[in-house]
Short mmCIF file of C-alpha atoms and ligand atoms in Angstrom, two decimals:
data_model
loop_
_atom_site.label_atom_id
_atom_site.label_comp_id
_atom_site.label_asym_id
_atom_site.label_seq_id
_atom_site.Cartn_x
_atom_site.Cartn_y
_atom_site.Cartn_z
CA UNK E 1 6.24 13.33 22.51
CA UNK E 2 7.84 10.26 21.26
CA UNK E 3 7.97 10.45 17.04
CA UNK E 4 9.52 8.85 14.88
CA UNK E 5 11.83 11.63 12.59
CA UNK E 6 12.59 11.77 8.79
CA UNK E 7 15.87 14.00 9.10
CA UNK E 8 18.26 12.38 5.88
CA UNK E 9 18.00 9.53 3.57
CA UNK E 10 18.68 6.14 5.82
CA UNK E 11 18.27 8.66 8.97
CA UNK E 12 15.43 8.48 11.03
CA UNK E 13 15.46 8.51 15.07
CA UNK E 14 13.02 8.41 17.73
CA UNK E 15 13.11 11.78 19.58
CA UNK E 16 10.16 14.14 21.42
CA UNK E 17 8.44 16.80 19.59
CA UNK E 18 5.81 19.32 20.93
CA UNK E 19 2.34 17.58 19.81
CA UNK E 20 0.04 18.90 17.72
CA UNK E 21 -1.90 21.76 18.60
CA UNK E 22 -5.00 22.14 18.02
CA UNK E 23 -6.18 24.91 15.67
CA UNK E 24 -10.21 25.64 15.00
CA UNK E 25 -10.36 24.91 11.12
CA UNK E 26 -7.81 20.77 12.25
CA UNK E 27 -8.56 17.32 13.88
CA UNK E 28 -6.14 15.77 15.74
CA UNK E 29 -6.02 12.63 16.74
CA UNK E 30 -4.89 9.95 18.88
CA UNK E 31 -3.29 8.10 16.95
CA UNK E 32 -5.08 4.26 17.60
CA UNK E 33 -1.75 2.52 15.00
CA UNK E 34 0.05 2.99 11.56
CA UNK E 35 1.64 0.09 9.54
CA UNK E 36 5.63 0.39 8.21
CA UNK E 37 4.68 1.45 3.98
CA UNK E 38 7.06 0.79 1.34
CA UNK E 39 7.77 4.14 1.54
CA UNK E 40 8.66 4.53 5.17
CA UNK E 41 11.31 1.52 4.35
CA UNK E 42 12.72 3.61 1.42
CA UNK E 43 12.97 7.39 3.40
CA UNK E 44 15.03 4.72 6.47
CA UNK E 45 17.78 3.77 2.81
CA UNK E 46 17.27 6.15 -0.39
CA UNK E 47 15.36 9.03 0.79
CA UNK E 48 12.78 10.11 -1.15
CA UNK E 49 12.89 13.44 -3.10
CA UNK E 50 9.12 14.66 -2.01
CA UNK E 51 9.68 14.28 1.88
CA UNK E 52 11.29 17.92 3.16
CA UNK E 53 13.60 17.24 6.87
CA UNK E 54 13.16 17.14 9.45
CA UNK E 55 8.64 15.12 9.64
CA UNK E 56 6.91 12.89 11.50
CA UNK E 57 6.19 9.51 9.08
CA UNK E 58 4.03 7.27 8.71
CA UNK E 59 0.88 7.28 6.71
CA UNK E 60 -1.22 4.57 6.59
CA UNK E 61 -3.01 5.04 10.34
CA UNK E 62 -6.02 5.08 11.90
CA UNK E 63 -6.65 7.29 15.12
CA UNK E 64 -9.50 8.80 17.32
CA UNK E 65 -10.66 11.60 17.13
CA UNK E 66 -9.53 14.09 20.71
CA UNK E 67 -10.28 17.47 19.08
CA UNK E 68 -12.68 19.41 16.74
CA UNK E 69 -12.07 22.64 15.31
CA UNK E 70 -15.20 24.59 16.20
CA UNK E 71 -15.01 25.77 12.38
CA UNK E 72 -14.85 22.21 11.35
CA UNK E 73 -18.63 20.38 10.50
CA UNK E 74 -19.33 15.96 10.33
CA UNK E 75 -16.96 14.90 13.01
CA UNK E 76 -17.54 14.23 16.99
CA UNK E 77 -14.98 13.81 19.31
CA UNK E 78 -14.31 9.81 20.02
CA UNK E 79 -15.09 8.50 16.63
CA UNK E 80 -12.40 6.38 14.82
CA UNK E 81 -10.67 7.84 11.21
CA UNK E 82 -8.56 7.09 8.76
CA UNK E 83 -7.36 9.79 5.91
CA UNK E 84 -6.50 10.07 2.07
CA UNK E 85 -3.17 10.74 2.80
CA UNK E 86 -2.62 12.53 -0.70
CA UNK E 87 -3.59 15.67 -0.54
CA UNK E 88 -4.42 17.01 -4.38
CA UNK E 89 -4.57 20.67 -5.56
CA UNK E 90 -8.24 20.45 -7.76
CA UNK E 91 -6.54 22.84 -10.03
CA UNK E 92 -3.41 21.13 -12.69
CA UNK E 93 -4.59 19.46 -15.16
CA UNK E 94 -4.09 15.52 -13.52
CA UNK E 95 -6.90 17.00 -10.83
CA UNK E 96 -8.98 18.26 -13.86
CA UNK E 97 -9.24 14.66 -15.24
CA UNK E 98 -10.23 13.16 -12.34
CA UNK E 99 -6.02 11.71 -11.06
CA UNK E 100 -5.79 13.14 -9.03
CA UNK E 101 -3.17 10.52 -7.10
CA UNK E 102 -1.25 11.70 -10.32
CA UNK E 103 -1.10 15.91 -9.07
CA UNK E 104 2.03 17.20 -9.33
CA UNK E 105 1.02 19.86 -6.47
CA UNK E 106 0.07 17.32 -4.15
CA UNK E 107 0.65 17.30 -0.84
CA UNK E 108 0.80 13.75 1.37
CA UNK E 109 0.61 13.80 5.07
CA UNK E 110 3.62 11.72 6.56
CA UNK E 111 5.85 13.08 3.72
CA UNK E 112 5.25 17.08 3.03
CA UNK E 113 2.42 17.08 6.71
CA UNK E 114 3.77 15.03 9.53
CA UNK E 115 2.47 11.91 10.19
CA UNK E 116 1.85 9.30 12.55
CA UNK E 117 4.32 7.70 13.92
CA UNK E 118 3.14 9.60 16.68
CA UNK E 119 1.27 8.91 19.22
CA UNK E 120 -1.20 12.16 17.93
CA UNK E 121 -1.79 13.46 15.06
CA UNK E 122 -2.64 16.94 13.42
CA UNK E 123 -5.39 15.94 10.62
CA UNK E 124 -4.47 19.63 8.50
CA UNK E 125 -6.98 21.74 7.51
CA UNK E 126 -7.50 20.69 3.58
CA UNK E 127 -7.18 17.36 4.66
CA UNK E 128 -10.86 18.24 6.56
CA UNK E 129 -12.30 20.58 3.97
CA UNK E 130 -11.25 18.12 0.99
CA UNK E 131 -13.11 15.43 2.70
CA UNK E 132 -9.55 13.36 3.03
CA UNK E 133 -11.13 11.75 6.25
CA UNK E 134 -13.04 8.33 6.38
CA UNK E 135 -14.45 7.14 9.35
CA UNK E 136 -13.95 3.62 10.28
CA UNK E 137 -17.43 1.27 11.14
CA UNK E 138 -17.47 -0.07 14.31
CA UNK E 139 -17.40 -3.51 12.46
CA UNK E 140 -14.14 -2.62 11.64
CA UNK E 141 -10.66 -3.15 13.47
CA UNK E 142 -7.98 -0.66 14.44
CA UNK E 143 -5.76 -2.85 12.67
CA UNK E 144 -7.86 -3.84 9.88
CA UNK E 145 -8.51 -0.13 8.75
CA UNK E 146 -5.00 1.19 9.04
CA UNK E 147 -4.41 -1.56 5.34
CA UNK E 148 -7.11 0.75 4.07
CA UNK E 149 -4.22 2.93 2.34
CA UNK E 150 -2.41 0.63 1.08
CA UNK E 151 -5.38 -1.36 -0.42
CA UNK E 152 -6.07 1.16 -1.89
CA UNK E 153 -3.06 1.18 -4.37
CA UNK E 154 -4.44 -1.83 -5.16
CA UNK E 155 -7.83 -1.18 -5.69
CA UNK E 156 -6.43 1.52 -7.99
CA UNK E 157 -3.98 -1.11 -9.86
CA UNK E 158 -6.63 -3.58 -9.99
CA UNK E 159 -9.73 -1.50 -11.79
CA UNK E 160 -7.18 0.22 -14.63
CA UNK E 161 -5.92 -3.62 -15.06
CA UNK E 162 -10.07 -4.16 -15.33
CA UNK E 163 -10.11 -7.28 -13.62
CA UNK E 164 -13.12 -9.49 -13.73
CA UNK E 165 -15.82 -11.95 -11.90
CA UNK E 166 -13.41 -15.02 -12.55
CA UNK E 167 -10.18 -14.14 -13.95
CA UNK E 168 -7.77 -15.91 -13.45
CA UNK E 169 -5.42 -13.38 -11.72
CA UNK E 170 -1.69 -13.40 -11.39
CA UNK E 171 0.07 -11.34 -8.63
CA UNK E 172 4.23 -10.87 -8.83
CA UNK E 173 5.81 -10.32 -5.86
CA UNK E 174 4.86 -11.64 -2.30
CA UNK E 175 5.50 -8.93 0.13
CA UNK E 176 2.68 -6.88 1.76
CA UNK E 177 1.20 -5.51 -1.27
CA UNK E 178 1.54 -8.45 -2.96
CA UNK E 179 -0.66 -10.36 -0.30
CA UNK E 180 -3.39 -8.37 -0.61
CA UNK E 181 -3.65 -7.77 -3.91
CA UNK E 182 -4.53 -10.93 -4.40
CA UNK E 183 -6.83 -10.61 -1.00
CA UNK E 184 -8.31 -8.00 -3.55
CA UNK E 185 -8.19 -10.27 -6.84
CA UNK E 186 -11.02 -12.23 -4.88
CA UNK E 187 -12.69 -10.50 -3.62
CA UNK E 188 -13.67 -8.97 -6.97
CA UNK E 189 -14.65 -12.75 -7.94
CA UNK E 190 -11.42 -14.07 -9.34
CA UNK E 191 -11.73 -17.85 -9.91
CA UNK E 192 -7.92 -18.20 -9.41
CA UNK E 193 -5.64 -16.54 -7.58
CA UNK E 194 -1.80 -16.92 -7.58
CA UNK E 195 1.08 -15.76 -6.27
CA UNK E 196 4.67 -16.04 -7.09
CA UNK E 197 7.43 -15.38 -4.08
CA UNK E 198 10.87 -16.72 -3.62
CA UNK E 199 12.14 -16.67 -0.22
CA UNK E 200 11.20 -16.99 2.60
CA UNK E 201 9.50 -17.11 5.79
CA UNK E 202 7.48 -14.95 3.18
CA UNK E 203 6.25 -18.04 1.40
CA UNK E 204 5.59 -20.39 4.80
CA UNK E 205 3.28 -17.21 5.85
CA UNK E 206 1.68 -16.75 2.22
CA UNK E 207 0.21 -20.14 2.17
CA UNK E 208 -1.79 -19.42 5.43
CA UNK E 209 -3.91 -17.35 3.28
CA UNK E 210 -7.41 -18.98 1.52
CA UNK E 211 -8.16 -20.14 -2.22
CA UNK E 212 -4.65 -18.79 -3.19
CA UNK E 213 -2.10 -20.63 -5.05
CA UNK E 214 1.29 -19.86 -3.45
CA UNK E 215 3.96 -21.09 -6.68
CA UNK E 216 7.99 -21.19 -5.68
CA UNK E 217 9.66 -18.35 -7.81
CA UNK E 218 12.42 -20.24 -7.42
CA UNK E 219 10.93 -23.04 -9.70
CA UNK E 220 9.54 -23.02 -13.72
CA UNK E 221 7.19 -20.73 -13.02
CA UNK E 222 6.08 -19.71 -16.21
CA UNK E 223 5.98 -23.93 -16.86
CA UNK E 224 3.70 -23.98 -13.49
CA UNK E 225 1.43 -20.47 -14.46
CA UNK E 226 0.61 -23.17 -17.79
CA UNK E 227 0.06 -25.67 -16.23
CA UNK E 228 -3.06 -23.78 -13.61
CA UNK E 229 -4.31 -22.24 -16.63
CA UNK E 230 -5.19 -24.51 -19.31
CA UNK E 231 -2.39 -24.03 -20.93
CA UNK E 232 -3.46 -19.81 -21.31
CA UNK E 233 -1.79 -18.20 -19.13
CA UNK E 234 -3.38 -15.44 -16.51
CA UNK E 235 -5.74 -13.17 -17.19
CA UNK E 236 -3.83 -10.63 -15.72
CA UNK E 237 -0.65 -10.17 -13.77
CA UNK E 238 -0.16 -7.55 -11.68
CA UNK E 239 4.07 -6.92 -10.59
CA UNK E 240 4.22 -6.14 -7.09
CA UNK E 241 8.06 -7.42 -6.98
CA UNK E 242 10.79 -3.98 -7.37
CA UNK E 243 12.90 -5.72 -10.01
CA UNK E 244 13.64 -6.01 -13.59
CA UNK E 245 13.36 -9.64 -13.97
CA UNK E 246 10.47 -10.91 -12.75
CA UNK E 247 8.67 -7.43 -14.47
CA UNK E 248 10.00 -8.36 -17.77
CA UNK E 249 9.38 -12.12 -18.35
CA UNK E 250 5.29 -11.14 -16.97
CA UNK E 251 4.38 -10.15 -20.68
CA UNK E 252 4.93 -14.06 -20.93
CA UNK E 253 3.11 -14.87 -17.80
CA UNK E 254 -0.28 -13.61 -19.63
CA UNK E 255 -2.48 -15.00 -22.05
CA UNK E 256 -3.33 -13.41 -25.84
CA UNK E 257 -4.44 -10.72 -24.77
CA UNK E 258 -3.68 -10.57 -20.90
CA UNK E 259 -2.92 -7.24 -19.18
CA UNK E 260 0.30 -6.73 -17.43
CA UNK E 261 0.52 -4.22 -14.37
CA UNK E 262 3.51 -2.77 -12.97
CA UNK E 263 2.65 -2.08 -9.43
CA UNK E 264 6.25 -2.13 -8.19
CA UNK E 265 8.35 0.93 -9.41
CA UNK E 266 12.26 -0.05 -10.14
CA UNK E 267 14.69 2.40 -8.68
CA UNK E 268 15.44 5.77 -10.44
CA UNK E 269 18.68 4.90 -13.32
CA UNK E 270 18.09 1.52 -12.92
CA UNK E 271 14.66 1.14 -14.51
CA UNK E 272 15.03 0.29 -18.26
CA UNK E 273 13.52 -2.66 -19.42
CA UNK E 274 14.03 -5.78 -22.07
CA UNK E 275 10.88 -6.14 -23.16
CA UNK E 276 9.46 -8.52 -26.58
CA UNK E 277 7.70 -5.96 -28.09
CA UNK E 278 6.58 -9.41 -31.17
CA UNK E 279 5.17 -10.57 -27.74
CA UNK E 280 3.29 -7.49 -26.72
CA UNK E 281 2.20 -6.93 -31.16
CA UNK E 282 0.99 -10.81 -31.61
CA UNK E 283 -0.78 -11.47 -28.67
CA UNK E 284 -2.65 -8.02 -27.90
CA UNK E 285 -0.74 -7.73 -24.33
CA UNK E 286 -1.74 -4.67 -22.60
CA UNK E 287 0.91 -3.27 -20.29
CA UNK E 288 -0.33 -0.30 -17.54
CA UNK E 289 0.94 1.59 -14.84
CA UNK E 290 -0.14 2.44 -11.50
CA UNK E 291 0.38 5.14 -8.78
CA UNK E 292 -0.79 5.62 -5.31
CA UNK E 293 -4.64 6.31 -5.25
CA UNK E 294 -7.19 8.88 -4.38
CA UNK E 295 -9.88 9.15 -1.86
CA UNK E 296 -12.51 7.06 -3.70
CA UNK E 297 -10.30 4.47 -3.51
CA UNK E 298 -9.61 4.75 0.44
CA UNK E 299 -13.48 4.42 1.09
CA UNK E 300 -13.52 1.89 -1.18
CA UNK E 301 -10.85 -0.13 1.05
CA UNK E 302 -12.47 0.45 3.92
CA UNK E 303 -15.69 -0.78 3.03
CA UNK E 304 -14.38 -3.99 1.54
CA UNK E 305 -12.45 -4.03 5.07
CA UNK E 306 -15.25 -3.44 7.12
CA UNK E 307 -17.12 -6.73 4.61
CA UNK E 308 -14.46 -9.05 6.03
CA UNK E 309 -13.11 -10.76 2.64
CA UNK E 310 -9.69 -9.35 2.82
CA UNK E 311 -7.93 -11.08 6.00
CA UNK E 312 -6.03 -8.72 7.10
CA UNK E 313 -5.26 -10.05 10.25
CA UNK E 314 -2.99 -13.02 7.64
CA UNK E 315 -1.81 -9.51 5.54
CA UNK E 316 -0.61 -8.33 9.78
CA UNK E 317 2.71 -10.50 10.53
CA UNK E 318 4.15 -8.52 12.98
CA UNK E 319 3.51 -5.48 15.48
CA UNK E 320 5.62 -3.43 17.95
CA UNK E 321 5.40 -0.26 20.49
CA UNK E 322 6.58 2.69 18.78
CA UNK E 323 9.31 2.92 20.45
CA UNK E 324 10.91 -0.60 18.53
CA UNK E 325 9.55 1.39 15.18
CA UNK E 326 14.07 -0.25 14.09
CA UNK E 327 12.82 -3.23 14.58
CA UNK E 328 10.09 -2.86 12.30
CA UNK E 329 11.86 -1.61 9.16
CA UNK E 330 14.61 -4.16 9.81
CA UNK E 331 11.68 -6.64 9.56
CA UNK E 332 10.34 -5.25 6.67
CA UNK E 333 13.94 -4.72 5.27
CA UNK E 334 14.61 -8.51 5.74
CA UNK E 335 11.11 -9.46 4.21
CA UNK E 336 11.06 -11.09 7.66
CA UNK E 337 7.19 -11.19 7.46
CA UNK E 338 4.46 -9.32 5.69
CA UNK E 339 2.64 -6.12 7.11
CA UNK E 340 4.34 -4.56 10.23
CA UNK E 341 1.96 -2.13 12.49
CA UNK E 342 3.98 0.34 14.71
CA UNK E 343 1.35 0.43 18.11
CA UNK E 344 2.19 4.64 19.05
CA UNK E 345 -0.19 5.51 21.81
CA UNK E 346 -0.41 2.49 23.69
CA UNK E 347 1.25 -1.35 25.13
CA UNK E 348 0.89 -3.38 21.73
CA UNK E 349 1.91 -7.36 22.78
ZN1 LIG S 401 1.95 3.16 1.89
ZN1 LIG S 402 -3.02 18.10 -8.71
#
């Protein structure tokens, strides 16, 4: 089969690989589609510390089961599934605190196990046994279902930020995750959702999302946010832009007692911020992080997507067959769209 294989930082090639073998304790899937993640773009540029080459990458997938190991219970051939792709150890201090997404010993499909930019994917026995495989309801389309993993990361972040119905939520950075954050905040009952983006064509793509106020980031964002929030500032700001200036500015965009979530990570060695500690102190701000997600978040994401409350069609802007994988990566790198979905098994138009 043809697969997108990571060989070294910046070097991903489409090569022939043997199909994964069925075993008594695994599942094999025909991959229906798999979205390109920011992590894949990192692999295509600077690499990733945890990815062991050579590796088939791709972890935001939905697939149809073609083989169920004799020792596997609860699944049938023909069912569609996605997966919480982080396999936690279950024993470290973080797993024991219920923070499996921070597990120090975790393995991941698409980084340490072969992933889904290939027509056939093997779900490793540990993933099957630990409840990481999640069924897709009939009502949920393939392409929307492959957003479950990125959406799950947004769910983890908004849980930590404590978003409540009626909140005014500001998303800074209108890439695919920013768009999903905006959709999620609406679904969680936010009264007003604003998103800041600097460049086209993302500005125009974001304007298609319903009930999301798109703010042009090249203008005076502080003034605009104040005007939209009775001069108070947003209840919560979620920074999805992997750059210093928006992370530093965010504390000035939230109200007293507000929350800033640093959702996007900055590159290693360039992650120091200059923050006005008086603003944090006197305005009682909370600055929180968020990284990855747990299986419970992926389950919630599937439910939310199936409920139709997330505009998946508005978030997916590009589709390519696997043979045009590198074009998909270029679209992401050049910020020409929002989410890019790859179809490894069948043609897509
Ligand atoms: Zn991802
Ligand atoms: Zn652990």
